[in-house]
XYZ file of C-alpha atoms in Angstrom:
543
model
C -0.050 0.068 0.049
C 1.663 3.221 -1.220
C 0.951 6.589 0.294
C 1.089 10.013 -1.501
C 0.004 13.531 -0.730
C -2.102 13.727 -3.874
C -3.627 10.928 -5.900
C -4.939 11.971 -9.352
C -7.485 9.646 -11.163
C -7.006 10.114 -14.829
C -4.153 11.337 -17.032
C -6.235 13.382 -19.485
C -6.136 17.050 -20.219
C -6.811 17.981 -16.370
C -4.764 15.266 -14.800
C -1.625 15.849 -16.823
C -1.968 19.628 -15.876
C -2.356 18.948 -12.142
C 0.530 16.296 -12.138
C 2.843 19.044 -13.493
C 1.773 21.963 -11.294
C 1.535 20.045 -7.991
C 4.725 18.056 -8.463
C 6.698 21.157 -9.187
C 7.175 21.282 -5.386
C 9.650 18.511 -4.707
C 8.218 18.246 -1.205
C 4.865 17.053 -2.496
C 4.376 13.365 -3.471
C 1.993 12.877 -6.427
C 0.562 9.677 -7.916
C -1.148 9.884 -11.268
C -3.273 6.848 -12.329
C -4.409 6.284 -15.797
C -6.337 3.410 -17.117
C -4.947 3.495 -20.570
C -1.250 3.266 -22.025
C 1.454 5.685 -22.428
C 0.798 7.681 -25.700
C 3.663 6.194 -27.897
C 1.644 5.555 -31.006
C 2.536 7.397 -34.198
C -1.121 7.932 -34.714
C -1.105 10.048 -31.636
C 1.866 12.061 -32.556
C 0.978 12.749 -36.191
C -1.845 15.093 -36.475
C -3.303 13.315 -39.556
C -3.655 10.191 -37.237
C -6.797 11.673 -35.633
C -8.867 9.988 -38.275
C -7.797 6.430 -37.230
C -7.965 7.323 -33.534
C -11.401 8.603 -33.287
C -13.453 6.324 -35.657
C -13.612 3.109 -33.354
C -12.506 1.830 -29.996
C -8.822 1.266 -29.691
C -5.934 1.511 -27.213
C -6.509 5.194 -26.954
C -10.181 5.541 -27.411
C -12.987 4.133 -25.044
C -15.393 3.918 -27.834
C -18.623 4.432 -25.831
C -22.149 4.396 -27.163
C -25.173 6.231 -25.916
C -28.494 4.875 -24.917
C -31.108 4.923 -27.596
C -31.994 8.582 -28.192
C -35.697 9.259 -28.032
C -35.714 12.254 -30.231
C -33.333 10.762 -32.771
C -35.069 7.863 -34.284
C -33.977 5.618 -31.305
C -30.295 5.732 -32.547
C -27.493 4.694 -30.281
C -24.727 7.343 -30.872
C -21.076 6.679 -30.972
C -18.976 8.486 -28.460
C -15.272 8.506 -28.803
C -13.477 9.508 -25.551
C -9.779 9.485 -24.934
C -7.961 6.680 -23.079
C -4.242 6.830 -22.139
C -1.780 9.656 -21.518
C -3.444 12.848 -22.599
C -6.932 11.516 -22.543
C -9.063 13.144 -25.259
C -6.431 15.623 -26.046
C -4.452 12.795 -27.666
C -7.306 11.779 -30.044
C -9.234 15.261 -30.589
C -9.104 17.526 -33.665
C -6.524 19.744 -32.049
C -8.613 22.896 -32.239
C -7.812 25.596 -29.646
C -10.892 27.527 -28.533
C -11.688 28.869 -25.195
C -15.459 29.730 -25.718
C -16.982 33.078 -25.430
C -16.211 35.637 -22.612
C -19.895 35.563 -21.864
C -19.887 31.900 -20.862
C -17.551 32.612 -17.999
C -19.310 35.766 -16.984
C -22.458 33.548 -16.761
C -20.642 31.268 -14.289
C -19.857 34.423 -12.219
C -23.468 35.412 -12.298
C -24.387 31.999 -11.010
C -22.467 32.730 -7.821
C -19.262 30.920 -8.734
C -16.586 33.176 -7.216
C -13.527 33.539 -9.214
C -14.883 32.062 -12.605
C -15.849 35.169 -14.540
C -13.920 35.872 -17.765
C -11.661 38.422 -16.160
C -10.693 35.663 -13.579
C -10.085 32.764 -16.021
C -8.313 34.634 -18.769
C -4.903 34.804 -16.853
C -5.075 31.089 -16.554
C -5.760 30.506 -20.162
C -2.696 32.735 -20.869
C -0.596 30.899 -18.218
C -1.155 27.601 -19.860
C -0.408 28.852 -23.467
C 2.644 29.120 -25.701
C 1.156 31.079 -28.535
C 3.396 31.120 -31.640
C 2.777 34.997 -32.022
C 3.926 35.607 -28.502
C 2.237 37.203 -25.602
C -0.682 39.571 -26.432
C -3.655 40.948 -24.306
C -5.391 37.683 -25.054
C -2.696 35.031 -25.401
C 0.225 33.671 -23.351
C 3.712 33.212 -24.734
C 5.470 31.116 -22.188
C 3.102 28.286 -21.232
C 3.591 24.575 -21.852
C 0.721 24.312 -24.325
C 1.838 25.197 -27.810
C -0.709 26.940 -30.085
C -0.357 27.781 -33.699
C -2.262 29.403 -36.370
C -3.562 27.363 -39.223
C -1.597 28.107 -42.449
C -4.465 27.859 -44.767
C -2.622 25.264 -46.853
C -5.361 24.213 -49.237
C -7.544 26.195 -51.735
C -10.843 25.264 -49.937
C -9.847 27.254 -46.807
C -9.557 30.584 -48.369
C -12.579 29.880 -50.612
C -14.740 29.057 -47.552
C -13.798 32.135 -45.719
C -14.660 34.177 -48.854
C -17.839 32.393 -49.223
C -18.831 33.124 -45.530
C -18.059 36.883 -46.213
C -20.219 36.538 -49.422
C -23.099 35.132 -47.361
C -23.137 38.262 -45.278
C -20.962 37.169 -42.270
C -18.065 39.155 -40.983
C -14.475 37.833 -40.730
C -12.475 37.580 -37.378
C -8.904 37.441 -37.036
C -8.840 35.601 -33.672
C -11.692 33.421 -32.278
C -10.031 33.648 -28.870
C -9.417 37.400 -29.006
C -11.539 40.545 -28.900
C -14.530 39.143 -30.977
C -15.462 35.515 -31.522
C -18.128 36.047 -34.019
C -17.488 35.448 -37.777
C -15.549 33.315 -40.183
C -11.774 32.815 -39.616
C -8.930 30.548 -39.248
C -8.559 28.017 -36.298
C -5.706 28.088 -33.888
C -4.368 24.406 -33.239
C -2.512 22.555 -30.691
C 0.029 21.560 -33.277
C 3.865 22.300 -32.810
C 6.501 21.657 -35.397
C 4.193 19.187 -37.085
C 3.261 17.236 -33.912
C 0.165 16.892 -31.873
C 0.638 19.048 -28.710
C -1.653 17.122 -26.393
C -1.758 17.649 -22.534
C 0.521 14.795 -22.235
C 3.120 16.508 -24.528
C 2.658 19.802 -22.764
C 2.554 18.821 -19.109
C 3.491 15.308 -18.549
C 6.081 13.942 -20.677
C 8.540 16.701 -19.778
C 8.549 15.754 -16.215
C 8.205 11.976 -16.113
C 11.446 10.423 -14.856
C 12.866 13.986 -13.971
C 10.706 14.531 -10.784
C 11.261 11.585 -8.304
C 8.221 12.940 -6.447
C 6.010 11.978 -9.222
C 4.756 8.377 -9.833
C 2.559 7.481 -12.930
C 0.712 4.201 -13.079
C -0.673 3.254 -16.487
C -3.274 0.636 -17.236
C -4.565 0.996 -13.783
C -8.432 1.352 -13.489
C -9.608 3.047 -10.425
C -12.670 1.158 -9.063
C -13.673 3.474 -6.278
C -12.554 6.364 -3.974
C -12.012 5.019 -0.476
C -14.076 7.074 2.065
C -13.496 6.716 5.906
C -15.292 8.842 8.388
C -16.432 11.268 5.907
C -12.895 11.874 4.316
C -11.358 10.393 1.045
C -8.276 8.568 2.053
C -7.268 7.047 -1.124
C -8.419 4.785 -4.178
C -8.692 1.114 -5.212
C -6.931 0.224 -8.455
C -6.970 -2.947 -10.526
C -5.215 -3.607 -13.799
C -7.650 -5.890 -15.309
C -10.650 -8.011 -14.911
C -9.665 -10.664 -12.077
C -6.498 -8.702 -11.175
C -5.651 -8.066 -7.527
C -6.774 -4.805 -6.073
C -4.135 -2.339 -5.072
C -4.723 0.341 -2.514
C -3.214 3.689 -2.952
C -3.513 6.252 -0.056
C -3.683 9.964 -0.228
C -2.683 12.007 2.824
C -4.054 15.428 1.451
C -6.577 14.797 -1.467
C -7.917 12.463 -3.943
C -8.591 14.366 -7.269
C -10.906 12.735 -9.761
C -9.917 13.721 -13.378
C -11.658 10.957 -15.205
C -13.847 13.151 -17.546
C -17.578 14.012 -17.977
C -18.402 10.243 -18.415
C -16.153 8.449 -15.963
C -15.941 10.977 -13.131
C -19.550 10.488 -12.245
C -19.188 6.927 -12.739
C -16.309 6.599 -10.175
C -18.181 8.836 -7.697
C -21.260 6.664 -7.842
C -19.223 3.473 -7.490
C -17.770 5.115 -4.389
C -21.145 5.610 -2.867
C -21.569 9.288 -3.901
C -24.696 9.971 -5.714
C -28.473 9.558 -5.601
C -29.175 6.817 -2.853
C -32.017 5.306 -4.727
C -29.906 4.777 -7.822
C -27.047 3.460 -5.848
C -29.423 1.135 -4.041
C -30.338 -0.647 -7.300
C -26.779 -1.795 -7.584
C -26.282 -2.548 -3.924
C -23.783 0.371 -3.504
C -24.076 1.765 0.128
C -24.677 5.604 -0.103
C -22.027 7.413 1.782
C -22.660 10.843 0.483
C -26.110 11.905 -0.834
C -25.493 14.018 -3.914
C -28.376 14.230 -6.224
C -26.640 16.061 -9.008
C -23.904 13.491 -9.716
C -24.545 12.163 -13.237
C -27.176 14.894 -13.940
C -26.854 17.995 -16.221
C -25.043 16.202 -19.054
C -24.608 18.516 -22.032
C -22.902 18.023 -25.341
C -22.603 19.656 -28.829
C -24.769 17.887 -31.338
C -23.306 18.211 -34.838
C -24.680 18.010 -38.403
C -22.881 17.893 -41.708
C -23.247 19.336 -45.170
C -20.937 17.542 -47.452
C -19.953 18.230 -51.081
C -17.781 16.530 -53.769
C -14.972 18.564 -54.963
C -14.314 19.185 -58.755
C -10.557 19.468 -58.320
C -8.169 16.835 -56.601
C -7.051 19.208 -53.982
C -8.623 17.607 -50.805
C -6.912 15.323 -48.324
C -8.184 12.425 -50.330
C -5.895 13.147 -53.303
C -3.162 14.091 -51.037
C -3.125 10.618 -49.406
C -4.760 8.111 -51.901
C -3.160 4.903 -53.005
C 0.747 4.729 -52.775
C 0.796 8.365 -51.749
C -0.134 7.358 -48.286
C 3.271 5.724 -48.013
C 5.034 8.750 -49.160
C 2.943 10.788 -46.618
C 4.012 8.567 -43.791
C 7.736 8.469 -44.907
C 7.915 12.302 -45.265
C 6.326 12.672 -41.769
C 8.790 10.261 -40.113
C 11.728 12.159 -41.916
C 10.890 15.744 -40.947
C 7.304 16.037 -39.547
C 5.943 18.016 -42.667
C 3.344 17.349 -45.340
C -0.061 15.925 -45.112
C 0.746 14.029 -42.049
C 1.428 17.075 -40.091
C -1.999 18.618 -40.845
C -5.270 18.005 -39.091
C -7.227 19.132 -42.336
C -9.336 21.223 -40.200
C -8.154 24.844 -40.515
C -11.051 27.239 -40.770
C -14.560 27.655 -39.188
C -17.066 30.125 -37.881
C -18.982 31.186 -34.876
C -22.517 32.416 -36.005
C -25.971 33.572 -34.840
C -28.874 31.366 -35.819
C -31.391 34.240 -35.159
C -31.381 37.884 -34.031
C -31.202 39.034 -30.483
C -28.658 36.548 -29.327
C -25.893 37.873 -27.003
C -23.522 35.232 -28.092
C -22.966 33.078 -31.289
C -25.000 29.739 -30.951
C -23.507 27.898 -34.003
C -20.054 26.757 -34.572
C -18.764 25.667 -37.897
C -15.798 23.482 -38.580
C -14.634 22.856 -42.240
C -12.877 19.581 -43.008
C -10.830 19.303 -46.252
C -12.255 15.826 -46.861
C -15.415 13.906 -47.045
C -15.989 12.723 -43.390
C -18.968 10.638 -42.517
C -19.739 8.581 -39.437
C -16.641 9.682 -37.553
C -14.487 8.685 -40.407
C -15.656 4.929 -40.467
C -16.564 5.271 -44.243
C -13.384 5.854 -46.237
C -13.681 8.506 -48.872
C -13.418 7.425 -52.348
C -13.292 10.833 -53.936
C -12.377 14.421 -53.347
C -14.728 16.511 -51.249
C -15.222 18.764 -48.252
C -17.457 18.603 -45.010
C -18.932 21.321 -43.267
C -19.823 20.507 -39.600
C -22.231 22.824 -37.742
C -23.140 22.309 -33.997
C -25.332 24.066 -31.647
C -23.342 25.641 -28.988
C -25.775 26.195 -25.964
C -28.348 23.383 -26.096
C -31.269 23.416 -23.682
C -31.518 19.723 -23.503
C -30.039 17.968 -20.494
C -29.028 14.304 -20.219
C -27.565 11.751 -17.694
C -24.765 9.458 -16.881
C -25.979 6.605 -14.790
C -24.449 3.285 -13.702
C -25.166 0.339 -15.862
C -23.863 -2.119 -13.331
C -21.687 -2.092 -10.347
C -18.924 -3.458 -12.282
C -16.322 -0.744 -12.710
C -15.288 -2.382 -16.062
C -18.709 -1.813 -17.553
C -19.413 1.333 -19.313
C -22.022 3.608 -17.679
C -25.269 4.412 -19.283
C -24.923 7.743 -21.348
C -28.021 9.527 -22.290
C -27.506 12.983 -23.644
C -31.033 13.449 -24.415
C -30.468 15.307 -27.752
C -33.018 17.482 -29.393
C -35.462 17.376 -26.377
C -36.473 21.021 -26.945
C -37.915 22.870 -29.938
C -35.185 25.486 -29.557
C -32.625 22.768 -30.104
C -34.398 21.458 -32.989
C -34.777 24.973 -34.566
C -31.112 25.773 -34.097
C -29.922 22.628 -35.873
C -32.403 23.225 -38.667
C -31.252 26.777 -39.092
C -27.654 25.529 -39.023
C -28.077 23.338 -41.995
C -29.898 26.154 -43.844
C -27.019 28.502 -43.209
C -24.393 26.155 -44.331
C -26.226 25.451 -47.418
C -26.314 29.044 -48.238
C -22.486 29.541 -47.572
C -21.744 26.489 -49.701
C -23.865 28.082 -52.568
C -21.609 31.266 -52.769
C -19.569 31.998 -55.908
C -16.274 31.824 -54.010
C -16.685 27.966 -54.008
C -17.887 27.654 -57.657
C -14.419 26.482 -58.712
C -14.280 23.582 -56.131
C -17.881 22.760 -55.263
C -19.418 19.563 -56.799
C -22.548 17.676 -56.041
C -24.097 17.867 -52.550
C -23.723 14.490 -51.065
C -25.432 15.557 -47.606
C -28.014 16.346 -46.998
C -28.766 15.685 -50.712
C -31.229 17.329 -53.097
C -34.276 15.465 -51.785
C -33.966 17.288 -48.441
C -35.951 20.599 -49.085
C -38.498 21.352 -46.407
C -38.199 22.055 -42.762
C -39.529 18.632 -41.951
C -36.991 17.099 -44.420
C -34.138 18.968 -42.498
C -35.420 17.744 -39.118
C -35.601 14.249 -40.316
C -32.054 14.471 -41.697
C -30.816 15.856 -38.354
C -32.488 12.932 -36.468
C -31.145 10.435 -39.033
C -27.511 11.719 -39.205
C -26.673 13.968 -36.261
C -23.661 13.008 -34.129
C -21.648 14.158 -31.214
C -18.693 16.517 -31.926
C -17.138 15.296 -28.815
C -17.756 18.060 -26.107
C -19.577 16.426 -23.002
C -19.530 18.317 -19.856
C -21.477 19.068 -16.667
C -22.086 15.700 -14.899
C -20.365 16.710 -11.680
C -21.315 20.463 -11.970
C -20.002 23.145 -9.717
C -22.604 25.435 -8.223
C -23.085 27.884 -5.439
C -26.031 26.062 -4.062
C -25.624 23.115 -1.628
C -27.272 20.838 -4.099
C -24.562 20.930 -6.624
C -21.986 18.122 -6.423
C -18.917 20.436 -6.246
C -18.392 23.896 -4.908
C -16.506 26.721 -6.658
C -13.248 25.259 -5.233
C -14.143 22.074 -6.955
C -14.438 20.254 -3.710
C -17.090 17.512 -3.502
C -19.797 18.509 -1.024
C -20.274 15.998 1.809
C -16.745 14.481 1.909
C -13.418 15.980 2.827
C -10.252 15.534 0.941
C -12.037 14.969 -2.622
C -12.109 17.264 -5.511
C -13.193 16.773 -9.095
C -11.154 18.592 -11.782
C -12.190 18.137 -15.485
C -14.983 18.900 -17.948
C -17.572 17.384 -15.631
C -17.447 20.339 -13.310
C -18.381 22.863 -16.153
C -21.994 23.912 -15.131
C -23.115 25.361 -18.539
C -21.521 24.117 -21.953
C -19.288 26.825 -23.301
C -19.341 28.178 -26.829
C -16.622 26.117 -28.408
C -14.354 23.131 -28.045
C -13.674 21.907 -24.546
C -9.900 20.929 -24.382
C -8.625 24.404 -23.621
C -11.221 25.204 -20.923
C -10.487 21.944 -19.225
C -6.816 22.657 -19.024
C -7.600 26.171 -17.713
C -9.846 24.740 -15.006
C -6.878 22.487 -13.884
C -4.383 25.295 -13.975
C -6.674 27.345 -11.723
C -7.463 24.243 -9.480
C -3.686 23.742 -8.773
C -3.374 27.155 -7.390
C -6.466 26.447 -5.125
C -4.997 23.092 -3.912
C -1.579 24.662 -3.224
C -3.024 27.478 -1.330
C -1.724 30.081 -3.697
C -3.480 33.319 -4.442
C -5.445 33.315 -7.577
C -3.722 35.134 -10.682
C -4.747 38.780 -10.795
C -8.013 39.412 -12.938
C -7.420 40.801 -16.311
C -10.328 43.163 -17.316
C -9.649 42.758 -21.196
C -13.355 41.911 -22.041
C -13.809 41.166 -25.670
C -16.275 43.215 -27.572
C-alpha cells in the first residue's frame, strides 16, 4: 500500500496539468493513475492520425455508445473518449478554442466566485505558448503550444470568402476581442506534432521529478471514504487482477472526464441513494446532482464533392499514403502534419442573441460517421453544431462492475429550440456553400442531398445523421447552491479531501471546443490546492 500527498485519477487534459503543477514542489508526492497506456503511437503524435484514432474503440479510445436517443429515431450514437496519456487531447481534432467571454461571466453570475472571464483569462494565458507571442489575449510562455492554421489548401480561403459573401463578417482571432464570424482556427500542433496535454505537461517531467509516480493501465474502481474523508483509491489492472490500495494524505482528485468521473463517484457511494441502491452500493454521500446535467454539442454535416483533386483524399490516396508517412517520419511535414481542419466560424442562428450559438468546422475531406466510411473521392465537409443546447441528459450506472461502461443518455433534441437551431444551421451552411467563391471547387451535394428541401425534411435529416462533436460536460457540475455536487473550489460536497477537476465540473456548456477550458480549470485548481492566491484578474473583456 503506497501513500502519497495527492492521488490524481485520470491522465487526461486536467490530470496531466495537475500532475505537473502539483509536483513542481519536490516536497509534494504525487501519484497519477491512468486506465490507458502511454501515448507512444505514431497515430497520436501525427496530427493526421486523428482519423484513425477517433473512428472506433482502440488502445487510445474508449469508444462508448449512448443509450437509444428518444428524439433521434432511437439511434445509439457513438461517443469517442480518450484513453491513455493525454486523454481526449490525444485523439481530438487539435482545435484551440476557449469559448466566449460571456460563458464565463455567466458562471460568475451563477455565484461561482473566481470564474468570470476576467478571472479565468490569466489562467488561459498561463497555460499557453502562442506562436505569435504574448498579447492581451494570449500567453507566450506556457507549456501548451498553440499555432495558427496556415490555410494550406484552396478550400480554406474559398470558404472564408464564401462566408463573407453570405453576409457574415471575418474575425482574425476566435480567442481574441471578438469571436463572431468566419476565421482560421488556432491549433495545438507544434512543429508538425500533436501537442496534447501529455506532450505539454506530463512527458517533460516523467522520470525527471522523483516525487511523481505514474501508473498506467490501472483502473480506479472506487474512492475510499473513511469517516467522511477520502483517504485513497482502489486500483486494478484488469478483470480478475488483484486490487491495489493507494492512499492519499491530502486529497484524491478525480479527473476522469464527463463520462467516468460521475461513474467513479457513484461506485464510491456518492450520488442519488435510490440509484445506488439498485446496484447494492451503500450511499456514503447523498449528492443528487452526480450524473445529472449532461450537455453536449450535437453536430450535423453538409458534404460536397470537389471538382478538383485538392482535398486530403488526393493528397493521401493509394501509394501516396506511403509517401505521406515517410515524409512525416523524416521531417514532420506534409499531409501527415495537418489535421485538415483549418477554418470555421461562430455564427448567430437568429437575431437577438448575446453570443453566437452555432459553431462551424470545415474539413478538407469527405468525413462521414466519424471517418468510418473511407472517402473514395475528393470533397469537403462542413460541420455545424449548436453551442448552448437546452437539452439535458444523464450519466448513470449500468452495473456495479467498474469495467462496464456507464449508461450515457445525452437526451439530444429534447426541446424545440434545439431542433430549430440545428435546422437553421443546415440552412445557413447550405447558403454559404452556394456562394460563388466556392464555384471552382464545389461539386454535387452528398449530404443532406437534393431530396432534403422542407423544414420537415431537414429535421428528419438531423435526427437520422446528427452526431456528437465530442464535447460532453456538466455531470459533476460546480454550483453555489448546496445541491450542486462540487463547490466553486471544486471540492465534492459532503466529503473532505476529494475534488473533481475536469470537464464534468463545467456547469453550462461553453461556446466552443472543450480541451482548452479543461486545461484552464486544472491550472486554476492547482493554485487552489496549493493555497496560492489566484492570478490577478485581467479586465480585457472582448467586444
